[in-house]
DNA sequence: TCGTAAAGTCAACAGTTGATGACTTATGCT
DNA sequence: AGCATAAGTCATCAACTGTTGACTTTACGA
């Protein structure tokens, strides 16, 4: 894509195009090799430009990472603001956990960050997104004494599944389809609701 | 500890002692800063010796990491070879997931690896330990068509909880005690058993 | 067509990285 | 006491890191 783009039109100068080429190359590299395993020269080479443009356009490698990996929380998460928590889980499982197989670059940014979680700044960004955006959705929809704890357990399950597939690459979960998994996950989440409020 | 050790007995040459001092320093550093965030000179300085000894005694930084972070699967995991899967989950939750708070260095190696999962070799080691040693325990105790998938879902839940506490540092799960959590986790796992074999 | 501002490149720096080989110092046996 | 061997150290390498400023080339409006 980047290749073809730059080959068809030999060397057309275009700031916006270069910027997004850099961004896409960064996403791929970071996804595959993590933050520390990726050098600015690698990214620039993939994008077909000079490495110094990274600093021109983004300021620093860290800032490029942050922007490359930033993700907006999906708008209509569980189809409607006050929907069933179970529907929300199902939607999240489908849309974020099971949207990471096909090719690197299509993997969800959450797990890209997970793979680069050695850096404190990356951890901070990860915490902000997971807690501030995703978990909040659950806490709002749950009721009872330990709603927050139960919300985080759901989050842990989802993140754990993604982790098993994305970084550990465990056999069964990696091969399993969304349809095979959703029923089991739903059962686990349902049990959490039915558990007596202590 | 390392400090006092070497200060009390000014400079006693002892290969075994130096080796394990290096190993302990490595564990602490890797735990806190991850693989890439830790240099061999940092480790050696903490251990109070020269960095070149790392290569003398371990061969390479990677080999030191592998040895520092290697963990033997706890012997009597669920108290007895053929025990209830629920008891196994409870034991694992207590012994590996909830044994990571107090101080760095006491954190479970599994999560140290998780935080350094950018490196492919670390991922390989992680997969080997999780799949080969821990998950096998579950698969053996479960029955039904999709035993393996259900085993990995249990693993995902446990790993996810550990991750929430260890790298994401989510509020509720990080503060929660083992006693507060075990009941909810047990309920989720039980639901998995009762789910019809498809 | 020409000139100017933007887009892209080059060379280089200062620091760090893992790793090696030759060197020095202490230890323990005879 | 003296010597061989092991334990520890020093200087150094070569590669790579993110980042910077000055330089060259292209695009585009006048």
Tab-separated table of C-alpha atoms (C1' of nucleotides) in Angstrom:
chain	number	residue	atom	x	y	z
A	1	UNK	CA	0.000	0.000	0.000
A	2	UNK	CA	2.651	2.436	1.033
A	3	UNK	CA	4.941	0.965	-1.552
A	4	UNK	CA	2.467	1.078	-4.391
A	5	UNK	CA	1.376	4.537	-3.441
A	6	UNK	CA	4.844	5.936	-3.652
A	7	UNK	CA	5.833	3.906	-6.677
A	8	UNK	CA	2.904	4.789	-8.885
A	9	UNK	CA	3.421	8.488	-8.389
A	10	UNK	CA	7.201	8.527	-8.129
A	11	UNK	CA	7.806	11.274	-5.588
A	12	UNK	CA	4.931	13.573	-5.017
A	13	UNK	CA	5.508	15.829	-2.023
A	14	UNK	CA	2.544	15.864	0.247
A	15	UNK	CA	2.701	16.556	3.932
A	16	UNK	CA	-0.598	14.961	4.867
A	17	UNK	CA	0.081	11.807	2.889
A	18	UNK	CA	3.569	11.449	4.321
A	19	UNK	CA	2.273	11.996	7.800
A	20	UNK	CA	-0.294	9.252	7.531
A	21	UNK	CA	2.154	6.926	5.797
A	22	UNK	CA	4.437	7.428	8.778
A	23	UNK	CA	1.550	6.792	11.109
A	24	UNK	CA	0.579	3.588	9.407
A	25	UNK	CA	4.133	2.299	9.239
A	26	UNK	CA	4.515	3.106	12.919
A	27	UNK	CA	1.391	1.178	13.767
A	28	UNK	CA	2.649	-1.887	11.965
A	29	UNK	CA	6.118	-1.777	13.420
A	30	UNK	CA	4.960	-1.102	16.955
A	31	UNK	CA	2.391	-3.851	16.640
A	32	UNK	CA	4.909	-6.403	15.548
A	33	UNK	CA	8.012	-5.479	17.498
A	34	UNK	CA	6.849	-3.349	20.395
A	35	UNK	CA	8.006	0.114	21.364
A	36	UNK	CA	11.598	-0.635	22.223
A	37	UNK	CA	12.013	-3.069	19.389
A	38	UNK	CA	11.176	-0.401	16.867
A	39	UNK	CA	13.545	2.342	15.771
A	40	UNK	CA	12.562	5.573	14.126
A	41	UNK	CA	14.700	4.635	11.137
A	42	UNK	CA	12.747	1.423	10.660
A	43	UNK	CA	9.472	3.275	10.600
A	44	UNK	CA	10.741	5.909	8.228
A	45	UNK	CA	12.179	3.284	5.885
A	46	UNK	CA	8.839	1.486	5.759
A	47	UNK	CA	7.117	4.752	4.967
A	48	UNK	CA	9.732	5.535	2.348
A	49	UNK	CA	10.844	8.830	3.838
A	50	UNK	CA	13.587	10.210	6.003
A	51	UNK	CA	13.549	9.564	9.734
A	52	UNK	CA	13.842	13.190	10.683
A	53	UNK	CA	10.347	13.843	9.429
A	54	UNK	CA	9.084	11.934	12.437
A	55	UNK	CA	10.370	14.690	14.658
A	56	UNK	CA	9.134	17.383	12.335
A	57	UNK	CA	5.612	16.018	12.259
A	58	UNK	CA	5.214	14.392	15.655
A	59	UNK	CA	7.866	15.825	17.907
A	60	UNK	CA	9.255	12.612	19.286
A	61	UNK	CA	9.096	8.857	18.962
A	62	UNK	CA	6.975	8.677	22.089
A	63	UNK	CA	4.468	11.167	20.675
A	64	UNK	CA	4.283	9.208	17.451
A	65	UNK	CA	3.589	6.062	19.415
A	66	UNK	CA	0.891	7.759	21.425
A	67	UNK	CA	-0.841	9.011	18.320
A	68	UNK	CA	-0.404	5.785	16.383
A	69	UNK	CA	-1.943	3.761	19.127
A	70	UNK	CA	-4.643	6.135	20.300
A	71	UNK	CA	-8.116	4.832	19.779
A	72	UNK	CA	-11.499	6.359	20.161
A	73	UNK	CA	-13.913	4.334	22.226
A	74	UNK	CA	-16.432	2.925	19.734
A	75	UNK	CA	-19.479	5.186	19.602
A	76	UNK	CA	-22.539	2.967	19.924
A	77	UNK	CA	-20.863	0.386	22.049
A	78	UNK	CA	-23.677	-1.896	23.070
A	79	UNK	CA	-26.209	-0.393	20.664
A	80	UNK	CA	-27.826	2.182	22.836
A	81	UNK	CA	-26.759	3.977	25.923
A	82	UNK	CA	-28.441	1.935	28.643
A	83	UNK	CA	-28.327	-1.512	27.197
A	84	UNK	CA	-27.895	-4.830	28.902
A	85	UNK	CA	-24.374	-5.401	30.262
A	86	UNK	CA	-24.438	-8.796	28.586
A	87	UNK	CA	-24.946	-7.165	25.214
A	88	UNK	CA	-22.061	-4.843	25.930
A	89	UNK	CA	-19.788	-7.751	26.734
A	90	UNK	CA	-20.815	-9.492	23.566
A	91	UNK	CA	-20.169	-6.392	21.504
A	92	UNK	CA	-16.784	-5.797	23.062
A	93	UNK	CA	-15.771	-9.394	22.623
A	94	UNK	CA	-16.635	-9.231	18.970
A	95	UNK	CA	-15.305	-5.817	18.203
A	96	UNK	CA	-12.148	-5.461	20.201
A	97	UNK	CA	-11.028	-8.887	21.298
A	98	UNK	CA	-11.814	-10.789	18.144
A	99	UNK	CA	-10.668	-8.124	15.742
A	100	UNK	CA	-7.007	-8.849	15.924
A	101	UNK	CA	-6.313	-11.921	13.860
A	102	UNK	CA	-6.154	-11.100	10.175
A	103	UNK	CA	-3.021	-9.042	9.728
A	104	UNK	CA	-0.753	-6.945	11.862
A	105	UNK	CA	-1.942	-3.400	11.642
A	106	UNK	CA	-5.525	-4.511	12.034
A	107	UNK	CA	-4.825	-5.559	15.578
A	108	UNK	CA	-6.533	-3.574	18.267
A	109	UNK	CA	-4.343	-0.823	19.729
A	110	UNK	CA	-5.097	-2.015	23.225
A	111	UNK	CA	-3.053	-5.117	22.647
A	112	UNK	CA	-0.348	-3.269	20.841
A	113	UNK	CA	0.062	-1.240	23.984
A	114	UNK	CA	-0.037	-4.390	26.023
A	115	UNK	CA	2.941	-5.669	24.118
A	116	UNK	CA	4.854	-2.483	24.834
A	117	UNK	CA	3.818	-2.195	28.445
A	118	UNK	CA	7.405	-2.109	29.622
A	119	UNK	CA	7.504	1.661	29.287
A	120	UNK	CA	5.811	3.573	32.089
A	121	UNK	CA	4.295	6.114	29.686
A	122	UNK	CA	2.728	3.319	27.706
A	123	UNK	CA	1.318	1.816	30.873
A	124	UNK	CA	-0.159	5.158	31.824
A	125	UNK	CA	-1.823	5.500	28.449
A	126	UNK	CA	-3.111	1.958	28.696
A	127	UNK	CA	-4.558	2.495	32.150
A	128	UNK	CA	-6.216	5.695	31.079
A	129	UNK	CA	-7.951	4.051	28.148
A	130	UNK	CA	-8.948	0.832	29.857
A	131	UNK	CA	-10.125	2.333	33.107
A	132	UNK	CA	-11.351	5.696	31.978
A	133	UNK	CA	-13.199	4.642	28.869
A	134	UNK	CA	-13.999	0.970	28.801
A	135	UNK	CA	-14.454	0.057	32.423
A	136	UNK	CA	-16.563	3.113	33.073
A	137	UNK	CA	-19.133	1.725	30.655
A	138	UNK	CA	-19.526	-1.367	32.783
A	139	UNK	CA	-19.544	0.270	36.160
A	140	UNK	CA	-22.390	2.491	35.031
A	141	UNK	CA	-24.507	-0.454	34.012
A	142	UNK	CA	-23.929	-2.669	37.010
A	143	UNK	CA	-25.596	-2.376	40.350
A	144	UNK	CA	-24.925	-3.699	43.805
A	145	UNK	CA	-22.281	-3.264	46.436
A	146	UNK	CA	-19.166	-4.308	44.572
A	147	UNK	CA	-20.190	-3.101	41.135
A	148	UNK	CA	-16.760	-1.733	40.424
A	149	UNK	CA	-15.009	-4.943	41.324
A	150	UNK	CA	-17.352	-6.981	39.182
A	151	UNK	CA	-16.875	-4.572	36.326
A	152	UNK	CA	-13.138	-5.013	36.532
A	153	UNK	CA	-13.507	-8.773	36.606
A	154	UNK	CA	-15.384	-8.598	33.344
A	155	UNK	CA	-12.659	-6.380	32.008
A	156	UNK	CA	-10.043	-8.821	33.233
A	157	UNK	CA	-11.745	-11.656	31.409
A	158	UNK	CA	-11.908	-9.754	28.154
A	159	UNK	CA	-8.378	-8.458	28.394
A	160	UNK	CA	-7.189	-11.906	29.403
A	161	UNK	CA	-8.771	-13.486	26.361
A	162	UNK	CA	-7.210	-10.883	24.126
A	163	UNK	CA	-3.876	-11.442	25.771
A	164	UNK	CA	-4.082	-15.191	25.352
A	165	UNK	CA	-4.710	-14.712	21.663
A	166	UNK	CA	-2.496	-11.743	21.016
A	167	UNK	CA	0.670	-12.204	23.016
A	168	UNK	CA	0.652	-15.704	24.452
A	169	UNK	CA	-0.918	-17.223	21.370
A	170	UNK	CA	-2.465	-20.125	23.236
A	171	UNK	CA	-3.752	-22.832	20.911
A	172	UNK	CA	-7.457	-23.159	21.641
A	173	UNK	CA	-8.379	-19.517	22.108
A	174	UNK	CA	-6.317	-18.446	19.138
A	175	UNK	CA	-8.065	-20.881	16.866
A	176	UNK	CA	-11.519	-20.486	18.332
A	177	UNK	CA	-14.079	-18.395	16.528
A	178	UNK	CA	-16.120	-15.643	18.065
A	179	UNK	CA	-19.217	-17.815	17.860
A	180	UNK	CA	-17.576	-20.650	19.736
A	181	UNK	CA	-16.462	-18.365	22.500
A	182	UNK	CA	-19.315	-15.955	23.060
A	183	UNK	CA	-21.587	-18.488	24.767
A	184	UNK	CA	-19.012	-19.488	27.328
A	185	UNK	CA	-18.079	-15.905	28.053
A	186	UNK	CA	-21.712	-14.950	28.424
A	187	UNK	CA	-22.188	-17.710	30.957
A	188	UNK	CA	-19.263	-16.480	33.025
A	189	UNK	CA	-20.513	-12.918	32.996
A	190	UNK	CA	-24.047	-13.983	33.851
A	191	UNK	CA	-22.765	-15.888	36.870
A	192	UNK	CA	-21.148	-12.686	38.020
A	193	UNK	CA	-24.484	-10.898	38.002
A	194	UNK	CA	-26.256	-13.636	39.865
A	195	UNK	CA	-23.615	-13.884	42.545
A	196	UNK	CA	-25.170	-12.579	45.737
A	197	UNK	CA	-24.126	-8.990	46.576
A	198	UNK	CA	-22.012	-10.466	49.315
B	1	UNK	CA	20.437	-6.898	51.529
B	2	UNK	CA	22.997	-7.011	48.768
B	3	UNK	CA	24.485	-3.876	50.172
B	4	UNK	CA	24.741	-5.106	53.738
B	5	UNK	CA	26.017	-8.439	52.572
B	6	UNK	CA	28.950	-6.972	50.768
B	7	UNK	CA	29.624	-4.304	53.335
B	8	UNK	CA	29.796	-6.567	56.334
B	9	UNK	CA	32.345	-8.825	54.687
B	10	UNK	CA	34.215	-6.249	52.617
B	11	UNK	CA	35.084	-8.198	49.504
B	12	UNK	CA	35.039	-11.895	49.821
B	13	UNK	CA	35.386	-13.606	46.467
B	14	UNK	CA	32.728	-16.214	45.985
B	15	UNK	CA	31.432	-17.310	42.631
B	16	UNK	CA	28.179	-18.819	43.851
B	17	UNK	CA	27.322	-15.820	46.003
B	18	UNK	CA	28.087	-13.377	43.214
B	19	UNK	CA	26.060	-15.383	40.800
B	20	UNK	CA	22.986	-15.346	42.955
B	21	UNK	CA	23.469	-11.682	43.838
B	22	UNK	CA	23.441	-11.000	40.117
B	23	UNK	CA	20.372	-13.144	39.730
B	24	UNK	CA	18.497	-11.346	42.453
B	25	UNK	CA	19.464	-7.912	41.202
B	26	UNK	CA	18.346	-8.938	37.729
B	27	UNK	CA	15.004	-10.087	39.039
B	28	UNK	CA	14.384	-6.760	40.741
B	29	UNK	CA	15.457	-4.659	37.801
B	30	UNK	CA	13.574	-6.687	35.223
B	31	UNK	CA	10.508	-6.642	37.421
B	32	UNK	CA	10.502	-2.911	37.782
B	33	UNK	CA	11.749	-1.703	34.417
B	34	UNK	CA	11.185	-4.572	32.014
B	35	UNK	CA	13.695	-6.244	29.748
B	36	UNK	CA	14.550	-3.350	27.495
B	37	UNK	CA	14.484	-0.841	30.289
B	38	UNK	CA	17.215	-2.686	32.133
B	39	UNK	CA	20.887	-2.561	31.190
B	40	UNK	CA	23.503	-5.072	32.201
B	41	UNK	CA	25.430	-2.291	33.917
B	42	UNK	CA	22.424	-1.458	36.085
B	43	UNK	CA	22.116	-5.029	37.240
B	44	UNK	CA	25.806	-5.360	37.936
B	45	UNK	CA	25.870	-2.096	39.861
B	46	UNK	CA	23.012	-3.273	42.049
B	47	UNK	CA	24.843	-6.503	42.697
B	48	UNK	CA	28.027	-4.607	43.422
B	49	UNK	CA	30.152	-6.316	40.802
B	50	UNK	CA	31.404	-5.721	37.298
B	51	UNK	CA	29.037	-6.086	34.371
B	52	UNK	CA	31.244	-8.485	32.491
B	53	UNK	CA	30.553	-11.179	35.050
B	54	UNK	CA	27.061	-11.416	33.651
B	55	UNK	CA	28.492	-12.776	30.430
B	56	UNK	CA	30.938	-14.983	32.265
B	57	UNK	CA	28.258	-16.587	34.377
B	58	UNK	CA	25.196	-16.494	32.184
B	59	UNK	CA	26.406	-16.015	28.648
B	60	UNK	CA	24.147	-13.177	27.642
B	61	UNK	CA	21.608	-10.727	28.980
B	62	UNK	CA	18.836	-12.799	27.444
B	63	UNK	CA	20.037	-15.951	29.183
B	64	UNK	CA	20.211	-14.108	32.485
B	65	UNK	CA	16.665	-12.926	31.989
B	66	UNK	CA	15.482	-16.411	31.174
B	67	UNK	CA	17.050	-17.826	34.284
B	68	UNK	CA	15.991	-14.962	36.526
B	69	UNK	CA	12.416	-15.288	35.504
B	70	UNK	CA	12.110	-19.048	35.228
B	71	UNK	CA	9.711	-20.518	37.684
B	72	UNK	CA	8.935	-24.046	38.629
B	73	UNK	CA	5.246	-24.863	38.582
B	74	UNK	CA	4.231	-25.172	42.261
B	75	UNK	CA	4.395	-28.823	43.279
B	76	UNK	CA	1.138	-29.635	45.033
B	77	UNK	CA	-0.898	-27.164	43.069
B	78	UNK	CA	-4.419	-27.911	44.097
B	79	UNK	CA	-3.412	-30.193	46.965
B	80	UNK	CA	-3.433	-33.553	45.302
B	81	UNK	CA	-3.144	-34.647	41.754
B	82	UNK	CA	-6.769	-35.156	40.805
B	83	UNK	CA	-8.488	-32.476	42.788
B	84	UNK	CA	-11.454	-30.350	41.908
B	85	UNK	CA	-10.756	-27.759	39.195
B	86	UNK	CA	-12.389	-25.188	41.447
B	87	UNK	CA	-9.831	-25.845	44.144
B	88	UNK	CA	-7.082	-25.461	41.582
B	89	UNK	CA	-8.436	-22.114	40.480
B	90	UNK	CA	-8.638	-20.967	44.068
B	91	UNK	CA	-5.083	-22.064	44.760
B	92	UNK	CA	-3.733	-20.396	41.644
B	93	UNK	CA	-5.601	-17.205	42.364
B	94	UNK	CA	-4.125	-17.084	45.827
B	95	UNK	CA	-0.624	-18.196	45.020
B	96	UNK	CA	0.218	-16.644	41.709
B	97	UNK	CA	-2.217	-13.841	41.046
B	98	UNK	CA	-2.421	-12.415	44.535
B	99	UNK	CA	1.233	-12.805	45.347
B	100	UNK	CA	2.451	-9.754	43.573
B	101	UNK	CA	1.615	-6.759	45.638
B	102	UNK	CA	4.067	-6.319	48.488
B	103	UNK	CA	7.372	-5.353	46.918
B	104	UNK	CA	8.979	-5.638	43.536
B	105	UNK	CA	11.002	-8.809	43.475
B	106	UNK	CA	8.226	-10.702	45.161
B	107	UNK	CA	6.075	-10.323	42.092
B	108	UNK	CA	5.313	-13.467	40.194
B	109	UNK	CA	7.646	-14.056	37.244
B	110	UNK	CA	4.713	-14.599	34.954
B	111	UNK	CA	3.812	-10.954	35.212
B	112	UNK	CA	7.374	-9.836	34.967
B	113	UNK	CA	7.468	-11.604	31.632
B	114	UNK	CA	4.164	-10.043	30.719
B	115	UNK	CA	5.655	-6.635	31.191
B	116	UNK	CA	8.562	-7.518	28.917
B	117	UNK	CA	6.490	-9.253	26.303
B	118	UNK	CA	7.775	-6.996	23.574
B	119	UNK	CA	10.668	-9.353	22.889
B	120	UNK	CA	9.787	-12.433	20.878
B	121	UNK	CA	12.014	-14.670	23.007
B	122	UNK	CA	10.206	-13.510	26.113
B	123	UNK	CA	6.874	-14.231	24.492
B	124	UNK	CA	8.044	-17.707	23.598
B	125	UNK	CA	9.115	-18.380	27.152
B	126	UNK	CA	5.836	-17.028	28.427
B	127	UNK	CA	3.800	-19.178	26.112
B	128	UNK	CA	5.773	-22.254	27.029
B	129	UNK	CA	5.184	-21.753	30.721
B	130	UNK	CA	1.548	-20.760	30.560
B	131	UNK	CA	0.444	-23.334	28.033
B	132	UNK	CA	2.795	-26.160	28.793
B	133	UNK	CA	2.641	-26.065	32.541
B	134	UNK	CA	-0.344	-24.211	33.871
B	135	UNK	CA	-2.997	-24.781	31.257
B	136	UNK	CA	-2.181	-28.462	31.037
B	137	UNK	CA	-3.278	-28.815	34.645
B	138	UNK	CA	-6.718	-27.549	33.784
B	139	UNK	CA	-7.213	-29.413	30.563
B	140	UNK	CA	-6.497	-32.654	32.366
B	141	UNK	CA	-9.164	-32.005	34.941
B	142	UNK	CA	-11.916	-30.838	32.664
B	143	UNK	CA	-14.181	-32.996	30.590
B	144	UNK	CA	-16.463	-32.415	27.664
B	145	UNK	CA	-16.109	-31.444	24.072
B	146	UNK	CA	-14.408	-28.072	24.371
B	147	UNK	CA	-12.358	-28.806	27.478
B	148	UNK	CA	-9.318	-27.090	26.088
B	149	UNK	CA	-11.173	-23.930	25.227
B	150	UNK	CA	-12.759	-23.780	28.669
B	151	UNK	CA	-9.393	-24.360	30.271
B	152	UNK	CA	-7.950	-21.435	28.378
B	153	UNK	CA	-10.869	-19.255	29.369
B	154	UNK	CA	-10.075	-19.951	32.986
B	155	UNK	CA	-6.467	-19.142	32.261
B	156	UNK	CA	-7.520	-15.955	30.518
B	157	UNK	CA	-9.508	-14.880	33.546
B	158	UNK	CA	-6.616	-15.479	35.932
B	159	UNK	CA	-4.048	-13.871	33.689
B	160	UNK	CA	-6.415	-10.987	33.066
B	161	UNK	CA	-6.839	-10.361	36.773
B	162	UNK	CA	-3.114	-10.442	37.276
B	163	UNK	CA	-2.647	-8.060	34.399
B	164	UNK	CA	-5.229	-5.641	35.732
B	165	UNK	CA	-3.395	-5.553	39.004
B	166	UNK	CA	0.145	-5.783	37.778
B	167	UNK	CA	0.406	-3.668	34.669
B	168	UNK	CA	-2.797	-1.713	34.292
B	169	UNK	CA	-3.176	-1.108	37.986
B	170	UNK	CA	-6.933	-0.748	37.858
B	171	UNK	CA	-8.390	0.655	41.089
B	172	UNK	CA	-10.820	-1.960	42.356
B	173	UNK	CA	-8.903	-5.119	41.557
B	174	UNK	CA	-5.662	-3.660	42.785
B	175	UNK	CA	-7.160	-2.762	46.133
B	176	UNK	CA	-9.311	-5.851	46.498
B	177	UNK	CA	-8.214	-8.630	48.780
B	178	UNK	CA	-8.001	-12.270	47.832
B	179	UNK	CA	-11.008	-13.006	50.027
B	180	UNK	CA	-13.135	-10.395	48.305
B	181	UNK	CA	-12.295	-11.760	44.912
B	182	UNK	CA	-12.278	-15.526	45.268
B	183	UNK	CA	-16.048	-15.900	45.537
B	184	UNK	CA	-16.753	-13.983	42.352
B	185	UNK	CA	-14.068	-15.841	40.460
B	186	UNK	CA	-15.370	-19.166	41.708
B	187	UNK	CA	-18.833	-18.280	40.450
B	188	UNK	CA	-17.496	-17.478	36.995
B	189	UNK	CA	-15.562	-20.710	36.791
B	190	UNK	CA	-18.501	-22.743	38.042
B	191	UNK	CA	-20.688	-21.278	35.334
B	192	UNK	CA	-18.170	-22.494	32.816
B	193	UNK	CA	-18.535	-26.058	34.037
B	194	UNK	CA	-22.288	-25.954	33.986
B	195	UNK	CA	-22.458	-24.534	30.493
B	196	UNK	CA	-23.892	-27.215	28.253
B	197	UNK	CA	-21.279	-29.053	26.128
B	198	UNK	CA	-22.593	-27.117	23.167
C	1	DT	C1'	8.812	32.424	-15.302
C	2	DC	C1'	10.510	33.232	-11.185
C	3	DG	C1'	11.006	33.317	-6.272
C	4	DT	C1'	9.684	31.859	-1.823
C	5	DA	C1'	8.093	28.874	1.548
C	6	DA	C1'	7.364	24.337	2.444
C	7	DA	C1'	8.833	19.313	2.093
C	8	DG	C1'	12.396	16.301	2.185
C	9	DT	C1'	17.390	14.870	2.911
C	10	DC	C1'	22.145	14.574	4.846
C	11	DA	C1'	25.641	14.411	8.196
C	12	DA	C1'	26.498	14.204	12.596
C	13	DC	C1'	26.263	14.198	17.770
C	14	DA	C1'	26.258	12.513	22.186
C	15	DG	C1'	24.748	8.776	24.703
C	16	DT	C1'	23.857	4.009	25.452
C	17	DT	C1'	23.706	-0.729	24.297
C	18	DG	C1'	25.487	-5.769	24.667
C	19	DA	C1'	29.583	-8.038	24.341
C	20	DT	C1'	34.917	-9.336	24.058
C	21	DG	C1'	39.777	-9.985	25.356
C	22	DA	C1'	43.617	-8.829	27.950
C	23	DC	C1'	44.810	-7.631	32.390
C	24	DT	C1'	45.032	-7.691	37.730
C	25	DT	C1'	44.058	-9.513	42.146
C	26	DA	C1'	42.855	-12.739	45.571
C	27	DT	C1'	42.326	-17.781	47.024
C	28	DG	C1'	43.602	-22.276	48.298
C	29	DC	C1'	46.627	-26.192	47.671
C	30	DT	C1'	51.263	-28.070	48.197
D	1	DA	C1'	56.138	-19.356	51.095
D	2	DG	C1'	55.036	-19.767	46.488
D	3	DC	C1'	52.505	-20.923	42.589
D	4	DA	C1'	48.533	-22.147	39.640
D	5	DT	C1'	43.917	-21.148	39.031
D	6	DA	C1'	39.848	-18.962	39.558
D	7	DA	C1'	37.326	-14.380	40.438
D	8	DG	C1'	37.014	-9.860	39.387
D	9	DT	C1'	38.150	-5.504	36.703
D	10	DC	C1'	39.474	-2.267	32.898
D	11	DA	C1'	39.515	-0.424	28.476
D	12	DT	C1'	37.333	-0.759	24.497
D	13	DC	C1'	34.582	-2.038	20.365
D	14	DA	C1'	31.035	-1.685	17.040
D	15	DA	C1'	26.397	-0.956	16.493
D	16	DC	C1'	22.547	1.552	17.394
D	17	DT	C1'	19.622	5.068	19.923
D	18	DG	C1'	16.675	9.476	19.575
D	19	DT	C1'	17.404	13.975	18.162
D	20	DT	C1'	19.349	18.408	16.121
D	21	DG	C1'	20.589	21.924	12.632
D	22	DA	C1'	22.013	23.109	8.191
D	23	DC	C1'	21.395	21.976	3.554
D	24	DT	C1'	18.856	20.782	-0.993
D	25	DT	C1'	14.878	20.125	-3.762
D	26	DT	C1'	10.249	20.518	-5.034
D	27	DA	C1'	5.633	22.776	-5.366
D	28	DC	C1'	2.835	26.636	-6.164
D	29	DG	C1'	1.083	31.526	-6.325
D	30	DA	C1'	2.352	36.042	-8.444
